[in-house]
PDB file of C-alpha atoms and ligand atoms in Angstrom:
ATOM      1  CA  UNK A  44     305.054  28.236 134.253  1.00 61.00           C
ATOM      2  CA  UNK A  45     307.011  29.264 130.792  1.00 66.00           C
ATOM      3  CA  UNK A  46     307.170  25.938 129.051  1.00 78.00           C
ATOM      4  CA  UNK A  47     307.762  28.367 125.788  1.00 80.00           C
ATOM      5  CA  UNK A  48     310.275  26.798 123.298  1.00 77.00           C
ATOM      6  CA  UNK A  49     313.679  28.465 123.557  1.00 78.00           C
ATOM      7  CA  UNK A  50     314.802  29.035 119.952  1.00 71.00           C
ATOM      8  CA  UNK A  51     318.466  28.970 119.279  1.00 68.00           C
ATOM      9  CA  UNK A  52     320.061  31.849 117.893  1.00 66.00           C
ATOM     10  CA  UNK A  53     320.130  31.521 113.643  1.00 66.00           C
ATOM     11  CA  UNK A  54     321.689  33.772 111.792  1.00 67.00           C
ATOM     12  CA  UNK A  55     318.850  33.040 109.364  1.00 73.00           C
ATOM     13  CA  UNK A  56     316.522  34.455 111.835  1.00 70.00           C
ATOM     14  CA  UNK A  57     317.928  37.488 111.957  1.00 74.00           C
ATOM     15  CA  UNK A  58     317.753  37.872 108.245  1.00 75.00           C
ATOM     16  CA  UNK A  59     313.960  37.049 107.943  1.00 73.00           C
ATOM     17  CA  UNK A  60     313.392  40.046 110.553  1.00 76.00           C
ATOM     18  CA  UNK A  61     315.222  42.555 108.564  1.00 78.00           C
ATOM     19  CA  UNK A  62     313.787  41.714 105.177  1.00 73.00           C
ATOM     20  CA  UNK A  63     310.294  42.132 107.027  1.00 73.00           C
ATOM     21  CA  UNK A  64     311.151  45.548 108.560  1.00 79.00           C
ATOM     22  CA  UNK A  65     311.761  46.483 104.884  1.00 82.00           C
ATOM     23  CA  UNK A  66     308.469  45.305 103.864  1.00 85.00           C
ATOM     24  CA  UNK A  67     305.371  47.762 104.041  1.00 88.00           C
ATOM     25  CA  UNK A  68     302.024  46.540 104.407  1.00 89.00           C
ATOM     26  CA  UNK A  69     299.420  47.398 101.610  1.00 92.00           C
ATOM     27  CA  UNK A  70     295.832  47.326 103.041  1.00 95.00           C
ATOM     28  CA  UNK A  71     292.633  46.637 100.799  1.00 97.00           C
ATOM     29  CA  UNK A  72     289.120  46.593 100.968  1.00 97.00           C
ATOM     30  CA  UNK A  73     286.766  44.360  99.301  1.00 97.00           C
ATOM     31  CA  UNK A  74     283.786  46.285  98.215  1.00 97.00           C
ATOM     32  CA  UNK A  75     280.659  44.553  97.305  1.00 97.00           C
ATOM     33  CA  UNK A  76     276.763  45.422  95.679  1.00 97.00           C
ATOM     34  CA  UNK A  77     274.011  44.336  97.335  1.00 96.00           C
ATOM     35  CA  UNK A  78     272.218  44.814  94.458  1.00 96.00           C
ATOM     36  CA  UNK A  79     274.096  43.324  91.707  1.00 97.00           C
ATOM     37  CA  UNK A  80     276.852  41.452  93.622  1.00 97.00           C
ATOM     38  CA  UNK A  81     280.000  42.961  91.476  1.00 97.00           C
ATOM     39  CA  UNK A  82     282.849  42.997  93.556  1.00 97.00           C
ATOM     40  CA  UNK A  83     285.666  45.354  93.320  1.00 95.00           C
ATOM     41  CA  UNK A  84     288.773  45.782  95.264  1.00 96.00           C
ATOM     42  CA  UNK A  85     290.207  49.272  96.608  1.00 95.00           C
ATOM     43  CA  UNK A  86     293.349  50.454  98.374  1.00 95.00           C
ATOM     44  CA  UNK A  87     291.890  50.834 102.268  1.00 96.00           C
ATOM     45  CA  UNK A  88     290.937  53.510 103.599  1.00 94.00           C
ATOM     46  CA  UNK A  89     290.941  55.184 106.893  1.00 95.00           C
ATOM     47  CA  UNK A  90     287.975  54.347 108.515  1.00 95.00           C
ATOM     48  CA  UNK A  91     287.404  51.174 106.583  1.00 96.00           C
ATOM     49  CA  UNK A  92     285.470  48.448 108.502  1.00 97.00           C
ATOM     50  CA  UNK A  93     283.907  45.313 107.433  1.00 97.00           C
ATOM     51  CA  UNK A  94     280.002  45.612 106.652  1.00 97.00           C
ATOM     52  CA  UNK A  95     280.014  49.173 106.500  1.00 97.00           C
ATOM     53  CA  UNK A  96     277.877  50.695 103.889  1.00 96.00           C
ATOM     54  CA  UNK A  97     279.121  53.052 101.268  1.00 93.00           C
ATOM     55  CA  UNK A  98     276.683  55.351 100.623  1.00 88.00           C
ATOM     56  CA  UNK A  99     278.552  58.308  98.610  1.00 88.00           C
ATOM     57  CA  UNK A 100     279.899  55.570  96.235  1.00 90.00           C
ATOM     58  CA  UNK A 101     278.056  53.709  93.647  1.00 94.00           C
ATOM     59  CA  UNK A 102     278.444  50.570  91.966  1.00 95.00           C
ATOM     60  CA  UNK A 103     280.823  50.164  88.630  1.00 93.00           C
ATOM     61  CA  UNK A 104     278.447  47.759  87.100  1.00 95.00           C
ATOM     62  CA  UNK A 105     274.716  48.913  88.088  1.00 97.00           C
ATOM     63  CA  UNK A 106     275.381  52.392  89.397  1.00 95.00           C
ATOM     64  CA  UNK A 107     273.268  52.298  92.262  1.00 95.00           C
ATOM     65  CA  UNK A 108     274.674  53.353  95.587  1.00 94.00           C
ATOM     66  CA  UNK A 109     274.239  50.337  97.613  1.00 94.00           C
ATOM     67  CA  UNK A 110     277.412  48.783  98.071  1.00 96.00           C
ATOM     68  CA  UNK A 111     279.342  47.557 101.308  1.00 97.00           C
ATOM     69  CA  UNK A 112     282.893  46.582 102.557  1.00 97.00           C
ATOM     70  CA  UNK A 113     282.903  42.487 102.409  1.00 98.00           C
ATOM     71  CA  UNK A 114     286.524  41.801 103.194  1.00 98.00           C
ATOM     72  CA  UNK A 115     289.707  43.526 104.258  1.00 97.00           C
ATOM     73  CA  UNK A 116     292.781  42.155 103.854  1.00 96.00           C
ATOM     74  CA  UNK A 117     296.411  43.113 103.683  1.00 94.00           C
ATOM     75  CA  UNK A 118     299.952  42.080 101.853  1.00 92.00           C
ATOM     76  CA  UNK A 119     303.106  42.324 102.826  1.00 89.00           C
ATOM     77  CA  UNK A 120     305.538  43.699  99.812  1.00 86.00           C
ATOM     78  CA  UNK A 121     308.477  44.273  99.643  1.00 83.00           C
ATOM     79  CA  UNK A 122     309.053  48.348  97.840  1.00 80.00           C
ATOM     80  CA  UNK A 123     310.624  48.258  94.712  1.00 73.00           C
ATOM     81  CA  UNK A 124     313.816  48.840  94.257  1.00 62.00           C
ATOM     82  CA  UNK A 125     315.149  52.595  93.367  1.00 62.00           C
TER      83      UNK A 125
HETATM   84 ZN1   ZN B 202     275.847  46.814  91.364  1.00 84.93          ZN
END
């Protein structure tokens, strides 16, 4: 039934997983004009889905409110250092 690979312990391993519990994820959203086609990323926000149309923003380049979200991605970083 479990024909899963059985990975031996690495000490390596275990240092991937803590850098990546240090890193935080930074979430963006690609926001696009219908009307011109400027595209302009933005730190996401809650709510954020793909297609959905921003109506109480308008575009940077032709000022007309008729943009929508085109992508959303997200990158792993790791904080600066203090
Ligand atoms: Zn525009």
């Amino acid at each position: 039934m479990s024909d899963e690979p059985q990975f031996p312990p690495i000490p390596s391993i275990g240092e991937i997983l803590d850098r990546k519990k240090q890193m935080v994820e930074a979430k963006f959203s690609v926001v696009k004009c219908k009307s011109c086609g400027a595209k302009k990323e933005r730190p996401f926000q809650e709510g954020d889905y793909v297609f959905k149309k921003l109506s109480e923003e308008n575009c940077d380049s032709c000022k007309k409110a008729d943009i929508f979200i085109a992508e959303i991605f997200s990158e792993w970083k790791m904080p600066g250092k203090k």
